[in-house]
Amino acid sequence: MCQKNLSSLVSNLLSKHKGYFVTATGTDVGKTFITALLVKKWRDSGIDAGYYKAALSGAELRDGKWIAGDADYVKRIAGLADTQEQLVSYVYKEAVSPHLAAQKEGCPVELSKVQADFNAACSRHEFIFAEGSGGIICPIRYDHHKIFLVDIMKELGLPLLIVTTAALGSINACVLTIEYARSRGLDIRGIIVNRYGCSGNFEMEDDNIRMMQDLTGLEILAKVKEGDKDLGVDTF
Ligand SMILES: Nc1ncnc2c1ncn2[C@@H]1O[C@H](COP(=O)(O)OP(=O)(O)O)[C@@H](O)[C@H]1O
Ligand SMILES: [Mg+2]
């Protein structure tokens, strides 16, 4: 195990709460899909894992109720009993960045509520997977008070998992995300490759993965293919 992975492991062991913060190289890269497999894997291994998301935008109207699709998906795949209110602190209707959704719909994010809801999730579960919104530079609130996703990451104090693809352009997106996280003093546990093999060019994807590993010094924790129902690796 290299020094950086060891330091992530130590910080997770020493931090107040156990868990990981799942972020990605962008929106729609697979944070929710991967988080559902992570929560399920941990639970199948006998660890009471839960889910938490601070802010979701783009809720779906179902039978007169605004449903937070991400939380609903993870809840269904991993078999969680928590309510939507316990899983997500802020649910916005419009599928735009949370800062814009809050400007239009009201109810801007308060870090105190995020911390309180996260602490409550931690007291219900042994281990929490927190899912971010968008990519790493996601504005969460932008009025007289400014909150970015990294502020929430710092508040929760969990090591990061970075979800990326191995497609063309992924070295750039992945390394930039990791460099940015490091520049903000965040701890990163490792990288999860999603949709491995989707381009059909394994030579390129395998080289992209080697380059991401080499340029960041991080471990590739899992390679998940299209439609996989299991993470394919043990808990980490
Ligand atoms: N490995 C995969 N296999 C099949 N579908 C996937 C996979 N990864 C992501 N998807 C699908 O792609 C879409 C975007 O993924 P999602 O997890 O919602 O992204 P994010 O949470 O990063 O915005 C969803 O419809 C999701 O089910
Ligand atoms: Mg999501």
PDB file of C-alpha atoms and ligand atoms in Angstrom:
ATOM      1  CA  MET A   1       0.000   0.000   0.000  1.00  0.00           C
ATOM      2  CA  CYS A   2       1.479   3.364  -0.972  1.00  0.00           C
ATOM      3  CA  GLN A   3       1.888   6.238   1.486  1.00  0.00           C
ATOM      4  CA  LYS A   4      -1.171   8.195   0.206  1.00  0.00           C
ATOM      5  CA  ASN A   5      -3.521   5.202   0.488  1.00  0.00           C
ATOM      6  CA  LEU A   6      -2.200   4.481   3.945  1.00  0.00           C
ATOM      7  CA  SER A   7      -2.828   8.075   5.017  1.00  0.00           C
ATOM      8  CA  SER A   8      -6.426   7.901   3.661  1.00  0.00           C
ATOM      9  CA  LEU A   9      -6.985   4.679   5.569  1.00  0.00           C
ATOM     10  CA  VAL A  10      -5.563   6.137   8.773  1.00  0.00           C
ATOM     11  CA  SER A  11      -7.670   9.304   8.416  1.00  0.00           C
ATOM     12  CA  ASN A  12     -10.800   7.192   7.889  1.00  0.00           C
ATOM     13  CA  LEU A  13      -9.997   5.158  10.988  1.00  0.00           C
ATOM     14  CA  LEU A  14      -9.342   8.284  13.048  1.00  0.00           C
ATOM     15  CA  SER A  15     -12.216  10.423  11.733  1.00  0.00           C
ATOM     16  CA  LYS A  16     -15.348  10.758  13.798  1.00  0.00           C
ATOM     17  CA  HIS A  17     -17.482   8.961  11.258  1.00  0.00           C
ATOM     18  CA  LYS A  18     -16.725   6.050   8.952  1.00  0.00           C
ATOM     19  CA  GLY A  19     -17.504   6.365   5.290  1.00  0.00           C
ATOM     20  CA  TYR A  20     -16.565   7.736   1.926  1.00  0.00           C
ATOM     21  CA  PHE A  21     -17.623  10.756  -0.084  1.00  0.00           C
ATOM     22  CA  VAL A  22     -18.376   9.736  -3.679  1.00  0.00           C
ATOM     23  CA  THR A  23     -17.584  12.350  -6.290  1.00  0.00           C
ATOM     24  CA  ALA A  24     -16.901  12.120 -10.015  1.00  0.00           C
ATOM     25  CA  THR A  25     -15.306  13.771 -12.995  1.00  0.00           C
ATOM     26  CA  GLY A  26     -18.721  15.231 -13.879  1.00  0.00           C
ATOM     27  CA  THR A  27     -22.492  14.878 -13.866  1.00  0.00           C
ATOM     28  CA  ASP A  28     -23.910  11.598 -15.188  1.00  0.00           C
ATOM     29  CA  VAL A  29     -20.568   9.803 -14.857  1.00  0.00           C
ATOM     30  CA  GLY A  30     -22.118   7.245 -12.505  1.00  0.00           C
ATOM     31  CA  LYS A  31     -21.892   8.477  -8.893  1.00  0.00           C
ATOM     32  CA  THR A  32     -25.363   7.186  -8.034  1.00  0.00           C
ATOM     33  CA  PHE A  33     -24.966   3.905  -9.943  1.00  0.00           C
ATOM     34  CA  ILE A  34     -21.633   3.191  -8.226  1.00  0.00           C
ATOM     35  CA  THR A  35     -22.806   4.376  -4.796  1.00  0.00           C
ATOM     36  CA  ALA A  36     -25.740   1.959  -4.954  1.00  0.00           C
ATOM     37  CA  LEU A  37     -23.305  -0.917  -5.641  1.00  0.00           C
ATOM     38  CA  LEU A  38     -21.029   0.282  -2.823  1.00  0.00           C
ATOM     39  CA  VAL A  39     -23.830   0.503  -0.244  1.00  0.00           C
ATOM     40  CA  LYS A  40     -25.127  -2.914  -1.348  1.00  0.00           C
ATOM     41  CA  LYS A  41     -21.644  -4.491  -1.187  1.00  0.00           C
ATOM     42  CA  TRP A  42     -20.999  -3.142   2.316  1.00  0.00           C
ATOM     43  CA  ARG A  43     -24.422  -4.262   3.525  1.00  0.00           C
ATOM     44  CA  ASP A  44     -24.021  -7.727   1.968  1.00  0.00           C
ATOM     45  CA  SER A  45     -20.712  -7.940   3.853  1.00  0.00           C
ATOM     46  CA  GLY A  46     -22.489  -7.373   7.165  1.00  0.00           C
ATOM     47  CA  ILE A  47     -21.697  -3.652   7.582  1.00  0.00           C
ATOM     48  CA  ASP A  48     -24.739  -1.436   8.150  1.00  0.00           C
ATOM     49  CA  ALA A  49     -23.973   1.081   5.411  1.00  0.00           C
ATOM     50  CA  GLY A  50     -26.212   4.047   4.632  1.00  0.00           C
ATOM     51  CA  TYR A  51     -26.473   6.862   2.129  1.00  0.00           C
ATOM     52  CA  TYR A  52     -26.524  10.637   2.371  1.00  0.00           C
ATOM     53  CA  LYS A  53     -26.719  13.444  -0.172  1.00  0.00           C
ATOM     54  CA  ALA A  54     -26.708  17.114   0.808  1.00  0.00           C
ATOM     55  CA  ALA A  55     -28.406  18.634  -2.249  1.00  0.00           C
ATOM     56  CA  LEU A  56     -30.198  17.110  -5.222  1.00  0.00           C
ATOM     57  CA  SER A  57     -31.597  19.029  -8.155  1.00  0.00           C
ATOM     58  CA  GLY A  58     -33.845  17.642 -10.865  1.00  0.00           C
ATOM     59  CA  ALA A  59     -36.376  15.855  -8.648  1.00  0.00           C
ATOM     60  CA  GLU A  60     -39.084  13.750 -10.341  1.00  0.00           C
ATOM     61  CA  LEU A  61     -42.782  14.360  -9.683  1.00  0.00           C
ATOM     62  CA  ARG A  62     -44.409  10.996  -8.867  1.00  0.00           C
ATOM     63  CA  ASP A  63     -47.982  10.758  -7.575  1.00  0.00           C
ATOM     64  CA  GLY A  64     -47.860  14.381  -6.437  1.00  0.00           C
ATOM     65  CA  LYS A  65     -44.589  13.992  -4.510  1.00  0.00           C
ATOM     66  CA  TRP A  66     -41.153  15.299  -5.519  1.00  0.00           C
ATOM     67  CA  ILE A  67     -38.845  12.300  -5.536  1.00  0.00           C
ATOM     68  CA  ALA A  68     -35.069  12.589  -5.170  1.00  0.00           C
ATOM     69  CA  GLY A  69     -34.132  10.083  -7.900  1.00  0.00           C
ATOM     70  CA  ASP A  70     -30.585   9.385  -6.664  1.00  0.00           C
ATOM     71  CA  ALA A  71     -31.646   8.527  -3.120  1.00  0.00           C
ATOM     72  CA  ASP A  72     -34.603   6.527  -4.385  1.00  0.00           C
ATOM     73  CA  TYR A  73     -32.336   4.467  -6.669  1.00  0.00           C
ATOM     74  CA  VAL A  74     -29.748   3.728  -3.955  1.00  0.00           C
ATOM     75  CA  LYS A  75     -32.499   2.922  -1.459  1.00  0.00           C
ATOM     76  CA  ARG A  76     -34.051   0.407  -3.868  1.00  0.00           C
ATOM     77  CA  ILE A  77     -30.801  -1.284  -4.971  1.00  0.00           C
ATOM     78  CA  ALA A  78     -29.262  -1.441  -1.497  1.00  0.00           C
ATOM     79  CA  GLY A  79     -32.494  -2.096   0.426  1.00  0.00           C
ATOM     80  CA  LEU A  80     -32.382   0.900   2.766  1.00  0.00           C
ATOM     81  CA  ALA A  81     -35.293   1.723   5.074  1.00  0.00           C
ATOM     82  CA  ASP A  82     -34.467   5.443   5.513  1.00  0.00           C
ATOM     83  CA  THR A  83     -36.962   8.080   4.373  1.00  0.00           C
ATOM     84  CA  GLN A  84     -36.170  10.563   1.589  1.00  0.00           C
ATOM     85  CA  GLU A  85     -35.941  13.337   4.197  1.00  0.00           C
ATOM     86  CA  GLN A  86     -33.258  11.338   6.009  1.00  0.00           C
ATOM     87  CA  LEU A  87     -31.320  10.587   2.825  1.00  0.00           C
ATOM     88  CA  VAL A  88     -31.278  14.053   1.205  1.00  0.00           C
ATOM     89  CA  SER A  89     -31.214  17.427   2.965  1.00  0.00           C
ATOM     90  CA  TYR A  90     -32.244  19.679   0.051  1.00  0.00           C
ATOM     91  CA  VAL A  91     -34.370  18.590  -2.940  1.00  0.00           C
ATOM     92  CA  TYR A  92     -34.762  21.064  -5.819  1.00  0.00           C
ATOM     93  CA  LYS A  93     -37.135  20.594  -8.737  1.00  0.00           C
ATOM     94  CA  GLU A  94     -35.155  22.026 -11.610  1.00  0.00           C
ATOM     95  CA  ALA A  95     -32.283  20.008 -13.125  1.00  0.00           C
ATOM     96  CA  VAL A  96     -29.721  22.819 -12.784  1.00  0.00           C
ATOM     97  CA  SER A  97     -26.805  23.366 -10.416  1.00  0.00           C
ATOM     98  CA  PRO A  98     -28.059  23.528  -6.783  1.00  0.00           C
ATOM     99  CA  HIS A  99     -26.927  27.174  -6.468  1.00  0.00           C
ATOM    100  CA  LEU A 100     -29.187  28.228  -9.363  1.00  0.00           C
ATOM    101  CA  ALA A 101     -32.041  25.980  -8.257  1.00  0.00           C
ATOM    102  CA  ALA A 102     -31.900  27.609  -4.814  1.00  0.00           C
ATOM    103  CA  GLN A 103     -31.855  31.096  -6.349  1.00  0.00           C
ATOM    104  CA  LYS A 104     -35.029  30.237  -8.287  1.00  0.00           C
ATOM    105  CA  GLU A 105     -36.861  28.006  -5.814  1.00  0.00           C
ATOM    106  CA  GLY A 106     -35.611  29.338  -2.470  1.00  0.00           C
ATOM    107  CA  CYS A 107     -34.395  27.190   0.411  1.00  0.00           C
ATOM    108  CA  PRO A 108     -30.622  27.648   0.006  1.00  0.00           C
ATOM    109  CA  VAL A 109     -28.291  25.137   1.633  1.00  0.00           C
ATOM    110  CA  GLU A 110     -27.216  25.750   5.228  1.00  0.00           C
ATOM    111  CA  LEU A 111     -24.094  23.898   6.316  1.00  0.00           C
ATOM    112  CA  SER A 112     -25.538  23.508   9.815  1.00  0.00           C
ATOM    113  CA  LYS A 113     -28.462  21.444   8.447  1.00  0.00           C
ATOM    114  CA  VAL A 114     -26.099  19.378   6.285  1.00  0.00           C
ATOM    115  CA  GLN A 115     -23.941  18.623   9.316  1.00  0.00           C
ATOM    116  CA  ALA A 116     -26.955  17.795  11.501  1.00  0.00           C
ATOM    117  CA  ASP A 117     -28.567  15.510   8.876  1.00  0.00           C
ATOM    118  CA  PHE A 118     -25.240  13.817   8.173  1.00  0.00           C
ATOM    119  CA  ASN A 119     -24.654  13.243  11.897  1.00  0.00           C
ATOM    120  CA  ALA A 120     -28.144  11.746  12.155  1.00  0.00           C
ATOM    121  CA  ALA A 121     -27.365   9.430   9.200  1.00  0.00           C
ATOM    122  CA  CYS A 122     -24.142   8.412  10.964  1.00  0.00           C
ATOM    123  CA  SER A 123     -26.022   7.603  14.138  1.00  0.00           C
ATOM    124  CA  ARG A 124     -28.458   5.383  12.190  1.00  0.00           C
ATOM    125  CA  HIS A 125     -25.682   3.531  10.313  1.00  0.00           C
ATOM    126  CA  GLU A 126     -22.168   2.202  10.881  1.00  0.00           C
ATOM    127  CA  PHE A 127     -20.768   3.504   7.618  1.00  0.00           C
ATOM    128  CA  ILE A 128     -22.011   6.258   5.267  1.00  0.00           C
ATOM    129  CA  PHE A 129     -21.549   6.766   1.562  1.00  0.00           C
ATOM    130  CA  ALA A 130     -22.165  10.455   0.859  1.00  0.00           C
ATOM    131  CA  GLU A 131     -22.834  11.366  -2.762  1.00  0.00           C
ATOM    132  CA  GLY A 132     -21.781  14.721  -4.140  1.00  0.00           C
ATOM    133  CA  SER A 133     -23.677  16.889  -6.620  1.00  0.00           C
ATOM    134  CA  GLY A 134     -22.252  17.273 -10.141  1.00  0.00           C
ATOM    135  CA  GLY A 135     -18.453  17.382 -10.374  1.00  0.00           C
ATOM    136  CA  ILE A 136     -15.965  18.658  -7.845  1.00  0.00           C
ATOM    137  CA  ILE A 137     -16.396  22.393  -8.565  1.00  0.00           C
ATOM    138  CA  CYS A 138     -20.139  22.417  -8.012  1.00  0.00           C
ATOM    139  CA  PRO A 139     -21.558  25.635  -6.555  1.00  0.00           C
ATOM    140  CA  ILE A 140     -24.092  24.643  -3.922  1.00  0.00           C
ATOM    141  CA  ARG A 141     -25.148  28.123  -2.817  1.00  0.00           C
ATOM    142  CA  TYR A 142     -24.227  31.430  -4.385  1.00  0.00           C
ATOM    143  CA  ASP A 143     -25.890  34.456  -2.816  1.00  0.00           C
ATOM    144  CA  HIS A 144     -24.595  36.623   0.043  1.00  0.00           C
ATOM    145  CA  HIS A 145     -23.296  33.307   1.370  1.00  0.00           C
ATOM    146  CA  LYS A 146     -21.212  31.067  -0.882  1.00  0.00           C
ATOM    147  CA  ILE A 147     -20.940  27.308  -0.508  1.00  0.00           C
ATOM    148  CA  PHE A 148     -19.149  24.941  -2.855  1.00  0.00           C
ATOM    149  CA  LEU A 149     -19.171  21.168  -2.872  1.00  0.00           C
ATOM    150  CA  VAL A 150     -15.662  21.102  -1.358  1.00  0.00           C
ATOM    151  CA  ASP A 151     -17.025  22.978   1.686  1.00  0.00           C
ATOM    152  CA  ILE A 152     -19.488  20.130   2.208  1.00  0.00           C
ATOM    153  CA  MET A 153     -16.720  17.556   1.676  1.00  0.00           C
ATOM    154  CA  LYS A 154     -14.647  19.293   4.347  1.00  0.00           C
ATOM    155  CA  GLU A 155     -17.616  19.570   6.698  1.00  0.00           C
ATOM    156  CA  LEU A 156     -18.320  15.827   6.476  1.00  0.00           C
ATOM    157  CA  GLY A 157     -14.636  14.916   6.764  1.00  0.00           C
ATOM    158  CA  LEU A 158     -14.786  11.702   4.712  1.00  0.00           C
ATOM    159  CA  PRO A 159     -12.059  10.517   2.306  1.00  0.00           C
ATOM    160  CA  LEU A 160     -13.090  10.815  -1.336  1.00  0.00           C
ATOM    161  CA  LEU A 161     -13.786   8.152  -3.931  1.00  0.00           C
ATOM    162  CA  ILE A 162     -13.412   9.453  -7.484  1.00  0.00           C
ATOM    163  CA  VAL A 163     -15.694   7.933 -10.127  1.00  0.00           C
ATOM    164  CA  THR A 164     -14.440   8.287 -13.700  1.00  0.00           C
ATOM    165  CA  THR A 165     -14.755   6.525 -17.003  1.00  0.00           C
ATOM    166  CA  ALA A 166     -11.699   5.272 -18.900  1.00  0.00           C
ATOM    167  CA  ALA A 167     -12.953   6.740 -22.177  1.00  0.00           C
ATOM    168  CA  LEU A 168     -11.094   9.236 -24.358  1.00  0.00           C
ATOM    169  CA  GLY A 169     -10.534  12.426 -22.323  1.00  0.00           C
ATOM    170  CA  SER A 170     -10.721  10.655 -18.976  1.00  0.00           C
ATOM    171  CA  ILE A 171      -7.052  11.183 -18.022  1.00  0.00           C
ATOM    172  CA  ASN A 172      -7.542  14.939 -18.187  1.00  0.00           C
ATOM    173  CA  ALA A 173     -10.872  14.942 -16.312  1.00  0.00           C
ATOM    174  CA  CYS A 174      -9.691  12.508 -13.647  1.00  0.00           C
ATOM    175  CA  VAL A 175      -6.292  14.077 -12.955  1.00  0.00           C
ATOM    176  CA  LEU A 176      -7.772  17.605 -12.844  1.00  0.00           C
ATOM    177  CA  THR A 177     -10.437  16.488 -10.369  1.00  0.00           C
ATOM    178  CA  ILE A 178      -7.830  14.874  -8.121  1.00  0.00           C
ATOM    179  CA  GLU A 179      -5.402  17.799  -8.348  1.00  0.00           C
ATOM    180  CA  TYR A 180      -8.217  20.189  -7.436  1.00  0.00           C
ATOM    181  CA  ALA A 181      -9.282  18.050  -4.469  1.00  0.00           C
ATOM    182  CA  ARG A 182      -5.682  17.891  -3.260  1.00  0.00           C
ATOM    183  CA  SER A 183      -5.236  21.636  -3.684  1.00  0.00           C
ATOM    184  CA  ARG A 184      -8.157  22.031  -1.264  1.00  0.00           C
ATOM    185  CA  GLY A 185      -6.551  19.669   1.257  1.00  0.00           C
ATOM    186  CA  LEU A 186      -8.977  16.792   0.713  1.00  0.00           C
ATOM    187  CA  ASP A 187      -8.004  13.207   1.275  1.00  0.00           C
ATOM    188  CA  ILE A 188      -8.650  10.704  -1.548  1.00  0.00           C
ATOM    189  CA  ARG A 189      -9.004   6.964  -0.981  1.00  0.00           C
ATOM    190  CA  GLY A 190      -8.909   5.957  -4.659  1.00  0.00           C
ATOM    191  CA  ILE A 191     -10.455   5.808  -8.102  1.00  0.00           C
ATOM    192  CA  ILE A 192     -13.405   3.754  -9.361  1.00  0.00           C
ATOM    193  CA  VAL A 193     -13.637   3.271 -13.116  1.00  0.00           C
ATOM    194  CA  ASN A 194     -17.204   3.146 -14.388  1.00  0.00           C
ATOM    195  CA  ARG A 195     -18.422   1.808 -17.726  1.00  0.00           C
ATOM    196  CA  TYR A 196     -15.099   0.020 -18.200  1.00  0.00           C
ATOM    197  CA  GLY A 197     -14.854  -1.271 -21.764  1.00  0.00           C
ATOM    198  CA  CYS A 198     -17.698   0.898 -23.065  1.00  0.00           C
ATOM    199  CA  SER A 199     -15.599   2.418 -25.851  1.00  0.00           C
ATOM    200  CA  GLY A 200     -14.781  -1.058 -27.158  1.00  0.00           C
ATOM    201  CA  ASN A 201     -11.100  -0.059 -27.181  1.00  0.00           C
ATOM    202  CA  PHE A 202      -9.540  -1.936 -24.259  1.00  0.00           C
ATOM    203  CA  GLU A 203      -5.993  -1.041 -25.290  1.00  0.00           C
ATOM    204  CA  MET A 204      -6.808   2.667 -24.885  1.00  0.00           C
ATOM    205  CA  GLU A 205      -8.909   2.246 -21.733  1.00  0.00           C
ATOM    206  CA  ASP A 206      -6.279   0.109 -20.002  1.00  0.00           C
ATOM    207  CA  ASP A 207      -3.622   2.658 -20.874  1.00  0.00           C
ATOM    208  CA  ASN A 208      -5.860   5.504 -19.644  1.00  0.00           C
ATOM    209  CA  ILE A 209      -6.286   3.651 -16.353  1.00  0.00           C
ATOM    210  CA  ARG A 210      -2.513   3.097 -16.016  1.00  0.00           C
ATOM    211  CA  MET A 211      -1.920   6.793 -16.733  1.00  0.00           C
ATOM    212  CA  MET A 212      -4.494   7.926 -14.146  1.00  0.00           C
ATOM    213  CA  GLN A 213      -2.838   5.661 -11.607  1.00  0.00           C
ATOM    214  CA  ASP A 214       0.662   6.818 -12.505  1.00  0.00           C
ATOM    215  CA  LEU A 215      -0.134  10.541 -12.601  1.00  0.00           C
ATOM    216  CA  THR A 216      -2.037  10.545  -9.302  1.00  0.00           C
ATOM    217  CA  GLY A 217      -0.374   7.732  -7.323  1.00  0.00           C
ATOM    218  CA  LEU A 218      -3.857   6.503  -6.384  1.00  0.00           C
ATOM    219  CA  GLU A 219      -5.219   2.989  -6.358  1.00  0.00           C
ATOM    220  CA  ILE A 220      -7.838   1.817  -8.892  1.00  0.00           C
ATOM    221  CA  LEU A 221     -10.307   0.313  -6.438  1.00  0.00           C
ATOM    222  CA  ALA A 222     -12.787  -1.196  -8.915  1.00  0.00           C
ATOM    223  CA  LYS A 223     -13.584  -1.416 -12.611  1.00  0.00           C
ATOM    224  CA  VAL A 224     -17.344  -1.576 -13.180  1.00  0.00           C
ATOM    225  CA  LYS A 225     -18.771  -2.519 -16.560  1.00  0.00           C
ATOM    226  CA  GLU A 226     -22.029  -1.462 -18.185  1.00  0.00           C
ATOM    227  CA  GLY A 227     -24.951  -3.069 -16.349  1.00  0.00           C
ATOM    228  CA  ASP A 228     -22.837  -4.708 -13.608  1.00  0.00           C
ATOM    229  CA  LYS A 229     -24.883  -5.785 -10.598  1.00  0.00           C
ATOM    230  CA  ASP A 230     -21.897  -6.150  -8.300  1.00  0.00           C
ATOM    231  CA  LEU A 231     -18.850  -4.017  -7.601  1.00  0.00           C
ATOM    232  CA  GLY A 232     -16.638  -7.007  -8.406  1.00  0.00           C
ATOM    233  CA  VAL A 233     -14.256  -6.359  -5.459  1.00  0.00           C
ATOM    234  CA  ASP A 234     -14.360  -6.758  -1.679  1.00  0.00           C
ATOM    235  CA  THR A 235     -15.055  -3.887   0.708  1.00  0.00           C
ATOM    236  CA  PHE A 236     -12.123  -1.491   1.119  1.00  0.00           C
TER     237      PHE A 236
HETATM  238  N1  LIG B   1     -22.112   0.966 -15.236  1.00  0.00           N
HETATM  239  C1  LIG B   1     -23.339   1.373 -15.626  1.00  0.00           C
HETATM  240  N2  LIG B   1     -24.171   0.513 -16.242  1.00  0.00           N
HETATM  241  C2  LIG B   1     -25.405   0.881 -16.647  1.00  0.00           C
HETATM  242  N3  LIG B   1     -25.917   2.123 -16.464  1.00  0.00           N
HETATM  243  C3  LIG B   1     -25.133   3.037 -15.854  1.00  0.00           C
HETATM  244  C4  LIG B   1     -23.810   2.719 -15.406  1.00  0.00           C
HETATM  245  N4  LIG B   1     -23.287   3.827 -14.854  1.00  0.00           N
HETATM  246  C5  LIG B   1     -24.224   4.780 -14.939  1.00  0.00           C
HETATM  247  N5  LIG B   1     -25.335   4.311 -15.549  1.00  0.00           N
HETATM  248  C6  LIG B   1     -26.572   5.064 -15.840  1.00  0.00           C
HETATM  249  O1  LIG B   1     -26.185   6.318 -16.387  1.00  0.00           O
HETATM  250  C7  LIG B   1     -26.999   7.373 -15.875  1.00  0.00           C
HETATM  251  C8  LIG B   1     -26.139   8.391 -15.135  1.00  0.00           C
HETATM  252  O2  LIG B   1     -25.539   7.743 -14.003  1.00  0.00           O
HETATM  253  P1  LIG B   1     -25.671   8.320 -12.520  1.00  0.00           P
HETATM  254  O3  LIG B   1     -25.166   7.268 -11.598  1.00  0.00           O
HETATM  255  O4  LIG B   1     -27.056   8.814 -12.276  1.00  0.00           O
HETATM  256  O5  LIG B   1     -24.656   9.557 -12.620  1.00  0.00           O
HETATM  257  P2  LIG B   1     -24.342  10.716 -11.565  1.00  0.00           P
HETATM  258  O6  LIG B   1     -24.890  10.281 -10.238  1.00  0.00           O
HETATM  259  O7  LIG B   1     -22.849  10.849 -11.561  1.00  0.00           O
HETATM  260  O8  LIG B   1     -24.978  11.946 -12.109  1.00  0.00           O
HETATM  261  C9  LIG B   1     -28.055   6.687 -15.003  1.00  0.00           C
HETATM  262  O9  LIG B   1     -29.190   6.430 -15.771  1.00  0.00           O
HETATM  263  C10 LIG B   1     -27.371   5.400 -14.583  1.00  0.00           C
HETATM  264  O10 LIG B   1     -28.264   4.367 -14.260  1.00  0.00           O
HETATM  265 MG    MG B   2     -26.275  11.126  -8.902  1.00  0.00          MG
END
